[in-house]
Coordinates of C-alpha atoms in Angstrom, one line a residue:
M1 CA -13.5 -30.0 16.4
G2 CA -9.8 -30.3 15.1
K3 CA -7.4 -27.9 16.1
K4 CA -6.6 -25.1 13.7
K5 CA -3.1 -24.6 12.3
A6 CA -1.7 -21.1 12.5
M7 CA 0.6 -19.7 9.8
V8 CA 3.9 -18.4 10.9
P9 CA 3.9 -14.6 10.8
V10 CA 5.5 -13.2 7.9
E11 CA 8.4 -11.5 9.8
K12 CA 9.2 -14.7 11.8
L13 CA 9.3 -17.0 8.7
D14 CA 12.7 -18.7 8.2
L15 CA 12.9 -19.0 4.3
S16 CA 15.7 -21.7 4.8
T17 CA 12.9 -24.0 6.0
V18 CA 10.6 -23.4 3.1
K19 CA 10.4 -26.5 0.9
Y20 CA 8.7 -26.3 -2.5
E21 CA 5.4 -28.3 -2.7
P22 CA 4.7 -29.3 -6.4
E23 CA 1.1 -28.7 -7.2
V24 CA -1.0 -31.8 -7.4
I25 CA -4.6 -31.4 -8.8
K26 CA -6.9 -34.3 -8.3
A27 CA -9.9 -34.0 -10.5
P28 CA -11.5 -35.9 -13.3
H29 CA -10.9 -34.9 -17.1
L30 CA -14.4 -34.9 -18.7
T31 CA -15.8 -34.3 -22.1
G32 CA -19.0 -35.1 -24.0
L33 CA -21.7 -37.2 -22.1
M34 CA -19.5 -37.7 -19.0
L35 CA -19.2 -33.9 -18.6
K36 CA -22.9 -33.3 -19.0
L37 CA -23.7 -36.0 -16.4
F38 CA -21.2 -34.4 -14.0
V39 CA -22.7 -31.1 -14.3
R40 CA -26.2 -32.4 -13.5
M41 CA -24.7 -34.1 -10.4
V42 CA -22.8 -31.0 -9.0
E43 CA -25.7 -28.8 -9.6
A44 CA -28.1 -31.2 -7.8
P45 CA -29.0 -29.8 -4.1
V46 CA -27.5 -32.5 -2.0
I47 CA -25.2 -34.6 -4.1
G48 CA -23.6 -31.7 -5.7
S49 CA -22.3 -30.2 -2.3
L50 CA -20.9 -33.7 -1.5
I51 CA -19.1 -34.0 -4.6
M52 CA -17.7 -30.4 -4.2
S53 CA -16.7 -31.0 -0.7
F54 CA -15.0 -34.3 -1.6
L55 CA -13.0 -32.7 -4.5
K56 CA -12.0 -29.6 -2.2
K57 CA -10.9 -32.2 0.5
Q58 CA -8.9 -34.2 -2.1
N59 CA -7.2 -30.9 -3.2
K60 CA -6.5 -29.8 0.4
M61 CA -8.6 -26.7 0.1
V62 CA -10.7 -27.5 3.1
E63 CA -7.6 -27.9 5.2
L64 CA -6.4 -24.5 4.0
L65 CA -9.7 -22.6 4.1
Q66 CA -11.1 -24.0 7.3
D67 CA -8.2 -25.3 9.5
T68 CA -5.6 -22.5 8.8
V69 CA -5.4 -19.3 10.8
I70 CA -3.5 -16.3 9.2
P71 CA -2.1 -13.8 11.7
E72 CA -2.0 -10.9 9.3
A73 CA -4.9 -8.4 8.7
P74 CA -6.9 -8.8 5.4
M75 CA -6.0 -6.8 2.3
F76 CA -9.0 -6.1 0.4
K77 CA -7.4 -4.6 -2.7
P78 CA -3.8 -4.7 -3.6
E79 CA -1.8 -2.3 -1.2
F80 CA 1.5 -1.2 -2.6
P81 CA 4.4 0.5 -0.8
P82 CA 5.9 3.7 -2.2
K83 CA 7.7 3.2 -5.4
D84 CA 11.4 3.8 -6.0
A85 CA 12.2 5.8 -9.1
E86 CA 13.2 3.6 -12.1
P87 CA 16.4 4.8 -14.1
S88 CA 16.4 5.9 -17.6
V89 CA 12.6 6.5 -18.0
V90 CA 10.3 9.0 -19.5
T91 CA 7.5 10.1 -17.4
A92 CA 3.8 10.5 -18.9
D93 CA 0.7 12.5 -17.8
E94 CA -1.9 9.9 -17.1
E95 CA -4.5 12.7 -17.1
G96 CA -3.5 14.0 -20.4
K97 CA -4.5 13.1 -24.1
P98 CA -3.8 9.6 -25.0
E99 CA -2.3 10.7 -28.3
D100 CA 0.1 12.8 -26.3
R101 CA 1.1 9.8 -24.1
V102 CA 1.7 7.8 -27.4
E103 CA 4.0 10.5 -28.8
S104 CA 5.9 10.4 -25.6
A105 CA 6.3 6.5 -25.8
L106 CA 7.2 6.7 -29.5
K107 CA 10.2 9.0 -28.6
C108 CA 11.5 6.3 -26.3
L109 CA 11.7 3.8 -29.0
P110 CA 14.9 2.8 -30.8
H111 CA 15.7 4.6 -34.2
Y112 CA 13.4 3.1 -37.0
D113 CA 15.2 2.8 -40.3
P114 CA 12.6 2.1 -43.0
P115 CA 14.9 0.8 -45.7
S116 CA 16.9 -1.7 -43.5
C117 CA 13.3 -2.7 -41.9
W118 CA 11.7 -3.4 -45.3
S119 CA 14.4 -4.6 -47.7
G120 CA 17.6 -5.3 -45.7
D121 CA 19.3 -8.7 -46.3
L122 CA 20.0 -8.9 -42.4
L123 CA 16.4 -9.3 -41.5
P124 CA 15.4 -12.4 -39.6
S125 CA 13.7 -15.2 -41.8
F126 CA 10.4 -14.1 -40.2
R127 CA 9.2 -10.8 -38.8
Y128 CA 6.1 -9.4 -37.7
W129 CA 5.0 -6.0 -39.3
K130 CA 5.2 -3.4 -36.6
I131 CA 2.9 -0.5 -36.0
R132 CA 5.8 1.8 -37.2
D133 CA 5.8 -0.4 -40.4
Y134 CA 2.3 0.4 -41.0
A135 CA 2.5 4.0 -40.3
H136 CA 5.6 4.3 -42.7
A137 CA 3.5 2.6 -45.5
Y138 CA 0.6 5.0 -45.0
R139 CA 2.8 8.1 -44.9
S140 CA 4.7 6.8 -47.9
K141 CA 1.5 6.3 -49.8
I142 CA 2.5 2.6 -50.3
V143 CA -0.9 1.4 -49.0
T144 CA -3.7 3.0 -47.4
P145 CA -5.8 2.1 -44.3
S146 CA -8.7 1.3 -46.7
M147 CA -6.7 -1.3 -48.8
V148 CA -5.4 -3.0 -45.6
A149 CA -9.0 -3.1 -44.5
E150 CA -10.2 -5.0 -47.6
K151 CA -7.6 -7.7 -47.0
I152 CA -8.4 -8.2 -43.4
I153 CA -12.2 -8.2 -44.3
S154 CA -11.7 -10.8 -46.8
V155 CA -9.5 -13.0 -44.5
I156 CA -12.2 -12.8 -41.6
E157 CA -15.1 -13.6 -43.9
E158 CA -13.0 -16.7 -45.2
C159 CA -12.2 -18.0 -41.8
N160 CA -15.8 -19.4 -41.3
Y161 CA -15.5 -21.7 -44.1
H162 CA -12.0 -23.0 -43.1
K163 CA -11.9 -26.7 -42.2
P164 CA -11.5 -26.8 -39.2
P165 CA -13.4 -23.4 -38.6
T166 CA -11.2 -20.7 -37.2
P167 CA -13.6 -18.4 -35.4
L168 CA -11.7 -15.3 -34.5
L169 CA -14.4 -12.9 -33.9
I170 CA -17.8 -13.0 -32.2
S171 CA -19.0 -9.6 -33.5
F172 CA -17.9 -8.1 -36.8
D173 CA -19.2 -5.6 -39.1
A174 CA -17.6 -5.1 -42.4
E175 CA -19.1 -1.9 -43.3
D176 CA -18.0 -0.3 -39.8
I177 CA -14.5 -1.3 -40.6
R178 CA -14.7 0.2 -44.0
K179 CA -16.0 3.3 -42.6
Q180 CA -13.3 3.7 -39.9
A181 CA -10.6 3.0 -42.5
A182 CA -12.0 5.6 -45.0
A183 CA -11.9 8.3 -42.2
S184 CA -8.2 7.2 -41.5
T185 CA -7.3 7.1 -45.1
K186 CA -8.7 10.6 -45.5
R187 CA -6.6 11.9 -42.6
F188 CA -3.4 10.6 -44.2
E189 CA -4.3 12.1 -47.4
E190 CA -4.6 15.4 -45.8
G191 CA -1.5 14.9 -43.8
N192 CA -3.1 15.0 -40.5
P193 CA -2.9 11.4 -38.9
L194 CA -4.0 11.5 -35.1
S195 CA -1.1 9.7 -33.8
I196 CA 1.4 6.8 -34.8
L197 CA -1.7 4.4 -34.0
D198 CA -3.8 6.1 -36.8
G199 CA -5.0 3.4 -39.2
I200 CA -3.7 0.5 -37.0
F201 CA -6.2 -2.4 -36.7
M202 CA -7.0 -3.9 -33.3
A203 CA -9.5 -6.3 -31.9
I204 CA -11.3 -6.0 -28.7
K205 CA -12.1 -8.9 -26.4
D206 CA -15.7 -9.7 -26.1
D207 CA -16.0 -8.7 -22.5
I208 CA -14.9 -5.3 -23.1
D209 CA -17.4 -2.6 -24.5
C210 CA -16.8 -1.4 -27.9
Y211 CA -19.8 0.5 -29.3
P212 CA -21.9 -0.4 -31.3
H213 CA -21.0 -4.0 -30.8
P214 CA -22.8 -6.0 -28.0
S215 CA -20.6 -7.4 -25.1
K216 CA -21.7 -11.0 -24.7
G217 CA -18.7 -12.3 -22.9
A218 CA -19.0 -15.2 -25.4
T219 CA -22.2 -16.2 -23.7
T220 CA -25.6 -16.5 -25.5
W221 CA -27.4 -13.9 -23.2
M222 CA -25.2 -11.4 -21.6
H223 CA -26.1 -8.8 -24.1
E224 CA -29.6 -9.3 -23.3
V225 CA -29.2 -8.1 -19.7
R226 CA -26.4 -5.7 -20.2
S227 CA -26.7 -3.0 -23.0
V228 CA -23.6 -1.2 -24.5
E229 CA -24.1 2.5 -25.0
K230 CA -20.5 3.7 -25.2
D231 CA -16.9 2.5 -25.6
A232 CA -15.1 1.3 -22.5
I233 CA -12.6 3.7 -21.2
C234 CA -9.8 1.8 -22.7
V235 CA -11.4 1.5 -26.0
S236 CA -12.3 5.1 -26.3
R237 CA -8.7 6.1 -25.6
V238 CA -7.2 3.9 -28.6
R239 CA -10.0 5.2 -30.7
S240 CA -9.0 8.8 -30.1
C241 CA -5.6 7.9 -31.4
G242 CA -7.1 6.8 -34.7
V243 CA -7.1 2.9 -34.3
I244 CA -9.3 0.9 -36.4
L245 CA -11.5 -1.5 -34.4
I246 CA -12.3 -4.8 -36.3
G247 CA -14.8 -6.1 -33.9
K248 CA -15.2 -8.3 -30.8
A249 CA -12.8 -11.1 -30.4
N250 CA -13.7 -14.7 -29.4
M251 CA -12.8 -15.9 -25.9
H252 CA -13.6 -18.5 -23.2
E253 CA -17.1 -18.0 -22.0
L254 CA -17.1 -15.2 -19.2
G255 CA -13.3 -15.6 -19.0
M256 CA -13.6 -18.7 -17.0
G257 CA -11.3 -21.1 -18.6
T258 CA -7.5 -21.2 -19.7
T259 CA -7.8 -23.1 -22.9
G260 CA -10.0 -20.8 -25.1
N261 CA -12.6 -23.7 -25.7
N262 CA -15.9 -22.3 -26.7
P263 CA -18.9 -24.6 -28.0
I264 CA -21.1 -21.7 -28.7
Y265 CA -19.2 -19.7 -31.1
G266 CA -16.6 -22.1 -31.9
T267 CA -13.1 -22.7 -30.6
T268 CA -10.3 -20.6 -31.7
R269 CA -7.4 -22.4 -33.2
N270 CA -3.7 -21.7 -32.3
P271 CA -2.1 -20.4 -35.4
H272 CA 1.1 -22.3 -34.8
A273 CA -0.9 -25.6 -34.8
L274 CA -4.5 -25.7 -35.7
D275 CA -5.1 -29.0 -33.7
R276 CA -4.1 -27.1 -30.5
Y277 CA -5.6 -24.6 -28.2
T278 CA -4.7 -20.9 -28.2
G279 CA -5.0 -20.6 -24.4
G280 CA -7.5 -18.5 -22.7
S281 CA -9.5 -16.7 -21.9
S282 CA -8.2 -14.0 -24.4
S283 CA -8.1 -16.7 -27.1
G284 CA -9.4 -14.5 -29.9
P285 CA -7.2 -11.5 -29.4
A286 CA -4.0 -13.7 -29.1
A287 CA -4.9 -15.6 -32.1
L288 CA -5.5 -12.5 -34.3
V289 CA -2.3 -10.8 -33.3
A290 CA -0.3 -14.1 -33.9
S291 CA -1.8 -14.6 -37.4
G292 CA -0.9 -11.2 -38.5
L293 CA -4.4 -9.9 -38.8
C294 CA -4.1 -7.3 -36.1
S295 CA -1.1 -5.4 -34.8
A296 CA -2.6 -5.4 -31.3
A297 CA -5.6 -6.4 -29.3
L298 CA -7.0 -5.5 -25.9
G299 CA -7.8 -8.4 -23.6
T300 CA -8.5 -8.8 -19.9
D301 CA -6.4 -10.6 -17.3
G302 CA -7.8 -12.0 -14.1
G303 CA -6.0 -15.2 -14.0
G304 CA -3.5 -15.1 -16.7
S305 CA -6.0 -14.5 -19.4
I306 CA -3.6 -12.3 -21.4
R307 CA -0.4 -14.0 -20.6
I308 CA -1.4 -17.6 -21.0
P309 CA -2.8 -17.2 -24.7
S310 CA 0.0 -14.9 -25.6
S311 CA 2.6 -17.4 -24.5
L312 CA 1.0 -20.3 -26.3
C313 CA 0.5 -18.3 -29.6
G314 CA 4.1 -16.9 -29.5
V315 CA 3.3 -13.2 -28.9
V316 CA 3.8 -10.4 -26.4
G317 CA 1.2 -9.9 -23.5
L318 CA 1.4 -7.3 -20.9
K319 CA -0.5 -7.3 -17.6
S320 CA 0.0 -4.0 -15.8
T321 CA -0.1 -3.2 -12.3
Y322 CA -3.8 -3.4 -10.8
G323 CA -5.2 0.0 -11.2
R324 CA -2.8 1.3 -13.8
T325 CA -5.5 1.0 -16.5
S326 CA -9.3 1.6 -16.0
V327 CA -11.6 -1.4 -16.3
E328 CA -14.7 0.9 -16.6
G329 CA -16.9 -0.6 -19.3
S330 CA -15.9 -4.1 -19.0
L331 CA -17.7 -7.2 -17.5
C332 CA -14.8 -7.5 -15.0
D333 CA -15.4 -3.7 -13.7
S334 CA -15.8 -4.5 -10.1
G335 CA -13.1 -7.1 -9.5
T336 CA -10.0 -7.0 -7.4
V337 CA -7.7 -9.1 -9.5
E338 CA -8.5 -8.0 -13.2
I339 CA -7.0 -5.6 -15.5
I340 CA -7.3 -4.7 -19.2
G341 CA -4.1 -5.1 -21.0
T342 CA -2.3 -5.4 -24.3
I343 CA -1.4 -8.2 -26.6
A344 CA 0.9 -7.3 -29.6
S345 CA 3.3 -9.1 -31.8
T346 CA 6.3 -7.0 -30.6
V347 CA 7.3 -5.3 -27.2
E348 CA 7.5 -1.7 -29.0
D349 CA 3.8 -2.2 -30.2
V350 CA 2.9 -3.1 -26.6
I351 CA 4.5 -0.1 -25.4
L352 CA 2.7 2.2 -27.8
V353 CA -0.9 0.6 -27.0
Y354 CA -0.1 0.6 -23.3
A355 CA 0.6 4.3 -23.6
A356 CA -2.7 5.0 -25.2
I357 CA -5.0 3.1 -22.5
L358 CA -3.2 3.8 -19.4
G359 CA -4.9 6.1 -16.9
S360 CA -6.6 5.0 -13.6
S361 CA -10.0 5.5 -12.4
P362 CA -10.5 8.4 -10.1
E363 CA -11.3 5.9 -7.2
D364 CA -8.1 4.0 -7.7
R365 CA -6.0 7.3 -8.1
I366 CA -7.1 8.1 -4.6
C367 CA -6.7 4.8 -2.7
L368 CA -3.7 3.2 -4.6
R369 CA -1.4 6.1 -4.4
L370 CA -0.4 5.7 -7.9
P371 CA 3.0 7.3 -9.2
P372 CA 3.1 8.7 -12.5
P373 CA 3.4 6.2 -15.3
C374 CA 6.6 5.9 -17.3
F375 CA 8.1 4.2 -20.3
P376 CA 11.6 2.8 -20.6
D377 CA 13.9 5.1 -22.6
L378 CA 15.1 2.6 -25.2
S379 CA 16.6 5.1 -27.4
S380 CA 19.2 6.5 -24.8
L381 CA 22.7 5.5 -24.3
E382 CA 22.1 4.9 -20.6
N383 CA 19.7 2.0 -21.6
A384 CA 22.5 -0.6 -21.9
N385 CA 24.0 0.4 -18.5
T386 CA 20.3 0.3 -16.9
L387 CA 19.9 -3.4 -18.4
G388 CA 23.2 -4.5 -16.9
S389 CA 22.3 -3.5 -13.5
L390 CA 19.2 -5.7 -13.3
R391 CA 19.0 -8.5 -10.9
L392 CA 16.9 -11.4 -11.9
G393 CA 15.2 -13.5 -9.2
K394 CA 14.6 -17.2 -10.0
Y395 CA 13.1 -19.6 -7.7
T396 CA 14.8 -22.7 -9.3
E397 CA 12.4 -25.5 -8.0
W398 CA 9.4 -23.6 -9.2
F399 CA 10.9 -22.6 -12.5
N400 CA 11.6 -26.2 -13.2
D401 CA 8.2 -27.5 -12.3
V402 CA 7.0 -28.0 -15.9
H403 CA 5.3 -30.4 -18.2
S404 CA 8.3 -30.7 -20.4
T405 CA 12.0 -29.7 -19.6
D406 CA 12.0 -28.3 -23.2
I407 CA 10.2 -25.2 -21.4
S408 CA 12.6 -24.7 -18.5
D409 CA 15.6 -25.4 -20.6
V410 CA 14.8 -22.8 -23.3
C411 CA 13.9 -20.1 -20.6
E412 CA 17.2 -20.9 -18.8
D413 CA 19.1 -20.4 -22.1
V414 CA 17.6 -16.9 -22.2
L415 CA 18.6 -15.9 -18.8
N416 CA 22.1 -17.1 -19.6
L417 CA 22.0 -14.9 -22.6
L418 CA 21.0 -12.0 -20.6
S419 CA 23.9 -12.4 -18.3
K420 CA 26.4 -13.0 -21.1
N421 CA 25.2 -10.1 -23.3
H422 CA 24.0 -7.6 -20.9
G423 CA 25.6 -8.5 -17.5
C424 CA 22.3 -9.2 -15.8
E425 CA 22.7 -11.1 -12.4
K426 CA 20.7 -14.1 -11.5
I427 CA 19.9 -14.4 -8.0
E428 CA 18.1 -17.3 -6.3
I429 CA 15.0 -16.6 -4.5
V430 CA 12.5 -18.5 -2.4
I431 CA 8.6 -17.7 -2.7
P432 CA 6.7 -19.3 0.3
E433 CA 3.1 -20.4 0.3
L434 CA 2.5 -20.6 -3.6
N435 CA -0.2 -23.3 -3.2
E436 CA -2.0 -21.1 -0.5
M437 CA -1.7 -18.3 -3.2
R438 CA -3.3 -20.2 -5.7
T439 CA -6.2 -21.2 -3.4
A440 CA -6.6 -17.5 -2.3
H441 CA -6.8 -16.5 -6.0
L442 CA -9.4 -19.0 -6.7
V443 CA -11.5 -18.0 -3.7
S444 CA -11.2 -14.4 -4.7
I445 CA -12.1 -14.5 -8.3
G446 CA -14.6 -17.2 -7.8
S447 CA -16.3 -15.2 -5.1
E448 CA -16.4 -12.1 -7.2
T449 CA -17.6 -14.1 -10.2
M450 CA -20.5 -15.4 -8.3
C451 CA -21.5 -12.1 -6.7
S452 CA -21.8 -10.6 -10.1
L453 CA -23.7 -13.5 -11.8
N454 CA -26.0 -14.4 -8.9
P455 CA -29.0 -12.2 -10.1
D456 CA -28.7 -13.6 -13.7
C457 CA -28.4 -17.4 -12.4
A458 CA -31.5 -16.7 -10.2
D459 CA -33.2 -15.5 -13.4
G460 CA -32.4 -18.9 -15.1
K461 CA -29.7 -17.7 -17.3
G462 CA -27.2 -20.1 -15.5
V463 CA -28.3 -23.1 -17.5
K464 CA -27.6 -21.5 -20.7
L465 CA -23.9 -21.3 -19.9
T466 CA -21.4 -24.1 -21.2
Y467 CA -20.9 -27.1 -19.1
D468 CA -17.3 -26.2 -18.1
T469 CA -18.5 -22.8 -17.0
R470 CA -21.4 -24.4 -15.0
T471 CA -18.7 -26.7 -13.4
S472 CA -16.6 -23.7 -12.4
L473 CA -19.6 -21.9 -11.1
A474 CA -20.6 -25.0 -8.8
L475 CA -17.1 -24.8 -7.3
F476 CA -17.3 -21.0 -6.7
R477 CA -20.8 -21.4 -5.3
S478 CA -19.4 -23.7 -2.6
F479 CA -17.4 -20.8 -1.1
T480 CA -19.4 -19.0 1.6
A481 CA -18.2 -15.8 0.3
S482 CA -20.3 -16.1 -2.7
D483 CA -23.6 -15.4 -1.0
Y484 CA -25.0 -12.0 -0.2
V485 CA -24.7 -12.4 3.6
P486 CA -23.3 -10.4 6.6
L487 CA -19.6 -10.0 6.6
S488 CA -19.2 -12.2 9.6
T489 CA -20.0 -15.2 7.5
W490 CA -17.4 -14.7 4.9
P491 CA -14.5 -16.7 6.4
D492 CA -13.2 -17.9 3.1
L493 CA -13.0 -14.4 1.4
F494 CA -11.3 -13.0 4.6
W495 CA -8.7 -15.9 4.5
A496 CA -8.0 -15.1 0.8
F497 CA -7.4 -11.4 1.7
G498 CA -5.3 -12.3 4.5
L499 CA -3.1 -14.6 2.2
S500 CA -2.9 -11.6 -0.3
D501 CA -1.3 -9.5 2.6
E502 CA 1.2 -12.4 3.4
G503 CA 2.1 -12.9 -0.2
M504 CA 2.5 -9.1 -0.7
H505 CA 5.0 -9.0 2.2
H506 CA 7.1 -11.8 0.9
H507 CA 7.2 -10.4 -2.7
M508 CA 8.3 -7.0 -1.2
E509 CA 11.1 -8.7 0.5
I510 CA 12.2 -10.5 -2.8
F511 CA 12.2 -7.1 -4.5
K512 CA 14.7 -5.9 -1.9
K513 CA 17.3 -7.9 -3.6
A514 CA 15.9 -8.7 -7.1
D515 CA 14.5 -6.3 -9.5
V516 CA 12.5 -8.8 -11.5
I517 CA 11.1 -12.3 -10.9
V518 CA 11.6 -14.5 -13.9
T519 CA 9.6 -17.8 -14.6
P520 CA 8.3 -19.6 -17.7
T521 CA 4.9 -18.0 -18.4
T522 CA 3.0 -21.4 -18.5
G523 CA 4.0 -24.9 -17.3
M524 CA 3.2 -26.4 -20.7
T525 CA 2.8 -25.5 -24.3
A526 CA -0.4 -25.3 -26.2
P527 CA -2.4 -28.5 -25.4
K528 CA -4.3 -30.6 -28.1
I529 CA -7.8 -29.9 -28.5
P530 CA -9.7 -33.2 -27.9
P531 CA -12.3 -33.6 -30.7
S532 CA -14.9 -34.6 -28.1
A533 CA -14.4 -31.2 -26.6
L534 CA -15.7 -29.2 -29.5
K535 CA -19.4 -29.8 -29.1
D536 CA -20.0 -29.6 -25.4
G537 CA -16.6 -28.4 -24.1
E538 CA -14.4 -30.0 -21.4
T539 CA -13.0 -29.7 -17.9
D540 CA -9.5 -30.7 -17.4
M541 CA -8.0 -29.3 -14.2
Q542 CA -4.4 -30.8 -14.6
V543 CA -4.1 -28.8 -17.8
T544 CA -5.4 -25.6 -16.1
G545 CA -2.9 -26.3 -13.3
Y546 CA 0.0 -26.3 -15.7
L547 CA -1.3 -23.3 -17.7
M548 CA -1.9 -21.1 -14.5
R549 CA 1.4 -22.4 -12.6
F550 CA 3.3 -19.0 -12.7
I551 CA 0.6 -16.5 -13.1
I552 CA -1.1 -15.9 -9.8
A553 CA 1.2 -13.1 -8.2
G554 CA 0.2 -10.8 -11.1
N555 CA -3.4 -11.0 -10.3
L556 CA -3.8 -12.0 -6.4
L557 CA -1.2 -9.2 -5.7
G558 CA -1.7 -6.9 -8.6
L559 CA 2.0 -7.1 -9.8
P560 CA 2.9 -6.2 -13.3
A561 CA 3.8 -9.1 -15.6
I562 CA 4.7 -9.7 -19.3
T563 CA 5.2 -12.6 -21.4
I564 CA 7.6 -12.6 -24.3
P565 CA 8.1 -15.4 -26.9
V566 CA 11.6 -17.0 -26.4
G567 CA 11.6 -20.2 -28.6
Y568 CA 9.9 -23.5 -29.2
D569 CA 9.6 -26.9 -27.9
K570 CA 10.4 -30.1 -29.8
Q571 CA 7.0 -30.0 -31.5
G572 CA 7.6 -26.3 -32.6
L573 CA 5.1 -24.9 -30.2
P574 CA 5.8 -21.4 -28.7
I575 CA 7.5 -20.9 -25.3
G576 CA 7.0 -17.8 -23.3
L577 CA 9.2 -16.3 -20.5
Q578 CA 7.5 -14.2 -17.9
L579 CA 8.8 -11.2 -16.2
I580 CA 7.2 -10.2 -12.9
G581 CA 8.0 -6.8 -11.6
R582 CA 7.6 -4.5 -8.6
P583 CA 4.4 -2.5 -8.3
W584 CA 4.2 0.2 -11.0
G585 CA 7.4 -1.2 -12.4
E586 CA 6.2 -1.5 -15.9
A587 CA 9.2 0.5 -17.3
T588 CA 11.6 -2.1 -16.0
I589 CA 9.9 -5.2 -17.2
L590 CA 9.2 -3.5 -20.6
R591 CA 12.9 -2.6 -21.0
L592 CA 14.1 -6.2 -20.1
A593 CA 11.4 -7.6 -22.5
S594 CA 12.7 -5.5 -25.3
A595 CA 16.2 -7.0 -24.6
I596 CA 14.9 -10.5 -24.6
E597 CA 13.1 -9.9 -27.9
E598 CA 16.3 -8.7 -29.6
L599 CA 18.2 -11.8 -28.3
C600 CA 15.5 -14.1 -29.6
A601 CA 14.6 -12.4 -33.0
K602 CA 16.5 -14.8 -35.3
S603 CA 14.8 -17.8 -33.8
R604 CA 11.3 -16.6 -34.4
K605 CA 9.0 -18.7 -36.6
K606 CA 6.2 -17.9 -39.0
P607 CA 2.9 -19.4 -37.6
A608 CA 1.5 -22.1 -39.9
S609 CA -1.5 -20.0 -40.2
F610 CA -0.3 -16.5 -41.0
Y611 CA -1.5 -13.5 -43.2
D612 CA 0.8 -11.0 -44.6
I613 CA -1.6 -8.3 -44.5
L614 CA 0.8 -5.4 -45.4
N615 CA 2.4 -7.5 -48.0
I616 CA 4.7 -5.1 -49.5
K617 CA 7.1 -6.5 -51.9

């Protein structure tokens, strides 16, 4: 038996000796017939385990999982140190009414001037309609929610006849939308809107319950084994604020993919280039927001599933600290890396929806020692001073490890603008064991996925999944933690949890000298959709590696993170900048994101596929 390698205890690690190791993924890119044959082989009892063992060895996973000893004790859920107070914030009551929190958040936003926002000559060449624009239009009787609803219904019904098809929703009921819109219209006629979110149109990802729609998770069968009898907690919160829910948005099946490819319901197209992927797994939510059809959408993020599509589609996506929002009523409600979060076209709209949905579960409130949630006070004079004091941590070698230098160059330009315009200080940092963290995240999310799907796979539902999902399950099944067996035989999962503790320590050390960690959101812009992948899907781990390059800490360690659109590559495809904050530091990253958005506003371009739903001339 080979000698096991012991990792250096975190307190003894000399960061000056840490060398960045670029991620190298060795796996075939398969579509069509070759993908089908590959799936049959990896699902075969003997040859399948041999193939998976070979691929894991090729990618050094065996070396990490079996031959490495971690000195730290396992961390089974993210465990956060006490939070320092953030400056210039407004605290909210997470146990209060969602509409009261939304009102508190509204007061934190900069002054809204309807005339300049609607007809000013100083407006950028393109600008998304904000939630406050819709609210002004309703209150001024320029349009009604019912009028807007008819436009949205018309577009959604036409999308199925597009060439190529642009399937945005999996479940859609025009009459239900009309009913919700009529109730909102009546409230405005009576001068009684429930909140600033009243009459605002939102989509819900298909793995989050939204009654009476089924939650299929973009499969053909999940709704047969899991009924929906009420809204998920987050959905009920936005509904109580008057939000109009347009249906269940398309996604990568069971959230197990980064592109948004879906052979069952059709692959959602990127509004900026219809021959490109949206990113996944929250493909439909990001595309709906980017195309102007919805002000916001709810998605889930267990491995970048909000941030990746938001970045590729040129919109804003917030992944809050683990436990800050309840996941009750979603397909991922028993995981340790997933959250429900917000996708919107602007930072202020993200803040308003985040205010509505925040509020932890009773269990998390006890074990995670949550501090009160807070919003950045963007209306105060102190905001500029607070911005100027922020220190931005950048790991240059990691930052520059991208498919095209367009990405790192654009993101670097934004950091320079922050320094020049606001006085933010850039600090060089080092993050050890990034590849180990990626493997730990894969083991964690894979083992949890298998545990939740094992009963259904045993009943024969597994063969009804798409080929790329079955490929992922074959890999997950090879982890010993994915079986229902005594804890003593779960070495891979304990290894992952131990790595979580190491990673948390390293990041907390970084946050002693930096307030925010800055990275590109993805290592590549929206990849092309191979025509051969539309019918049967595809597996391309190199693309997955680029898309997930910078997202792991948000999920494995539960840290808050946000992506903001900051520019475009030479092909005109959106580039996102990611801000990773301290635990419970949503206010800080939202404040910085708002400043970045303002700096980049003039360069924002209208997507090739865009619907001017408010359309007020």
